[in-house]
Tab-separated table of C-alpha atoms in Angstrom:
chain	number	residue	atom	x	y	z
A	28	UNK	CA	-14.302	-5.467	1.704
A	29	UNK	CA	-12.259	-4.999	4.890
A	30	UNK	CA	-13.871	-8.006	6.551
A	31	UNK	CA	-12.963	-10.257	3.615
A	32	UNK	CA	-9.455	-8.801	3.213
A	33	UNK	CA	-10.259	-7.345	-0.191
A	34	UNK	CA	-8.719	-4.268	-1.770
A	35	UNK	CA	-10.939	-1.239	-1.342
A	36	UNK	CA	-13.403	-0.853	-4.210
A	37	UNK	CA	-12.569	1.674	-6.903
A	38	UNK	CA	-15.116	4.310	-7.966
A	39	UNK	CA	-14.647	5.919	-11.378
A	40	UNK	CA	-16.601	8.592	-13.225
A	41	UNK	CA	-16.681	7.401	-16.831
A	42	UNK	CA	-18.308	10.540	-18.232
A	43	UNK	CA	-21.499	8.705	-19.145
A	44	UNK	CA	-21.918	6.997	-15.790
A	45	UNK	CA	-20.146	5.590	-12.774
A	46	UNK	CA	-18.104	2.386	-12.604
A	47	UNK	CA	-17.562	0.504	-9.339
A	48	UNK	CA	-14.843	-2.149	-9.343
A	49	UNK	CA	-14.550	-4.817	-6.650
A	50	UNK	CA	-11.346	-6.843	-6.377
A	51	UNK	CA	-10.979	-10.481	-5.413
A	52	UNK	CA	-9.995	-11.212	-1.822
A	53	UNK	CA	-7.730	-14.023	-3.003
A	54	UNK	CA	-5.557	-11.660	-5.034
A	55	UNK	CA	-4.660	-9.587	-1.955
A	56	UNK	CA	-3.955	-12.632	0.208
A	57	UNK	CA	-1.794	-14.259	-2.473
A	58	UNK	CA	0.116	-11.039	-3.117
A	59	UNK	CA	0.550	-10.381	0.601
A	60	UNK	CA	2.102	-13.829	1.015
A	61	UNK	CA	4.785	-12.764	-1.480
A	62	UNK	CA	5.682	-9.436	0.187
A	63	UNK	CA	9.335	-8.965	1.056
A	64	UNK	CA	10.486	-9.055	4.660
A	65	UNK	CA	11.291	-5.328	4.450
A	66	UNK	CA	7.770	-4.437	3.283
A	67	UNK	CA	6.247	-6.646	5.970
A	68	UNK	CA	8.364	-4.847	8.589
A	69	UNK	CA	7.151	-1.484	7.281
A	70	UNK	CA	3.496	-2.535	7.498
A	71	UNK	CA	3.960	-3.914	11.012
A	72	UNK	CA	5.686	-0.700	12.123
A	73	UNK	CA	2.775	1.472	10.938
A	74	UNK	CA	-0.358	1.390	13.034
A	75	UNK	CA	-3.696	1.904	11.290
A	76	UNK	CA	-3.824	5.574	10.367
A	77	UNK	CA	-0.058	5.967	10.730
A	78	UNK	CA	1.823	7.337	7.759
A	79	UNK	CA	5.208	7.491	6.119
A	80	UNK	CA	6.800	9.287	3.199
A	81	UNK	CA	9.178	8.048	0.535
A	82	UNK	CA	12.165	9.661	2.254
A	83	UNK	CA	11.194	8.268	5.680
A	84	UNK	CA	10.835	4.776	4.228
A	85	UNK	CA	14.226	4.981	2.504
A	86	UNK	CA	15.832	6.282	5.703
A	87	UNK	CA	14.218	3.532	7.814
A	88	UNK	CA	15.701	0.802	5.605
A	89	UNK	CA	18.868	2.413	4.257
A	90	UNK	CA	21.001	-0.022	6.267
A	91	UNK	CA	19.468	-2.788	4.127
A	92	UNK	CA	20.476	-0.943	0.954
A	93	UNK	CA	16.983	0.232	-0.029
A	94	UNK	CA	17.194	2.519	-3.044
A	95	UNK	CA	14.720	5.310	-3.725
A	96	UNK	CA	13.628	3.552	-6.909
A	97	UNK	CA	12.829	0.291	-5.052
A	98	UNK	CA	11.101	2.247	-2.284
A	99	UNK	CA	8.822	3.884	-4.878
A	100	UNK	CA	7.955	0.457	-6.304
A	101	UNK	CA	7.254	-0.930	-2.817
A	102	UNK	CA	4.964	1.966	-1.870
A	103	UNK	CA	3.145	1.787	-5.208
A	104	UNK	CA	2.532	-1.946	-4.775
A	105	UNK	CA	1.302	-1.516	-1.193
A	106	UNK	CA	-1.057	1.205	-2.394
A	107	UNK	CA	-2.301	-1.004	-5.233
A	108	UNK	CA	-2.957	-3.857	-2.786
A	109	UNK	CA	-4.842	-1.573	-0.408
A	110	UNK	CA	-2.421	-1.668	2.553
A	111	UNK	CA	-1.600	2.032	2.081
A	112	UNK	CA	-3.488	5.079	0.787
A	113	UNK	CA	-1.627	7.859	-0.994
A	114	UNK	CA	-2.211	11.494	-0.022
A	115	UNK	CA	-0.662	14.679	-1.384
A	116	UNK	CA	1.637	15.083	-4.344
A	117	UNK	CA	5.298	15.534	-5.204
A	118	UNK	CA	7.475	15.907	-2.104
A	119	UNK	CA	4.416	16.287	0.134
A	120	UNK	CA	3.167	12.775	-0.691
A	121	UNK	CA	2.363	10.636	2.350
A	122	UNK	CA	1.297	7.007	2.551
A	123	UNK	CA	-1.270	6.241	5.250
A	124	UNK	CA	-1.762	2.726	6.670
A	125	UNK	CA	-5.235	1.334	6.052
A	126	UNK	CA	-7.117	-1.162	8.213
A	127	UNK	CA	-6.315	-4.037	5.831
A	128	UNK	CA	-4.466	-6.690	7.839
A	129	UNK	CA	-1.620	-8.938	6.758
A	130	UNK	CA	-2.514	-12.642	6.386
């Protein structure tokens, strides 16, 4: 998946079995082409394995008028696309940079 720039596969326990979902490589590339300049800067500033939190992201881009609500949407989208992985919960939530590269 990494080699073909695909989102990581999703494993789910369905109760009666296991479901494995693979995502199209094209969907990540197309979505990545539409990322905002701010989000692209964030991804470039985080090395693989590096992490950020919601508050750190807001602070990093507060001069550009980034609201907490928009920051949440950005981080959720980057997680959905596979550029970030979410760890922890509530205020302890961190977003770790994956190996998925920008186009």
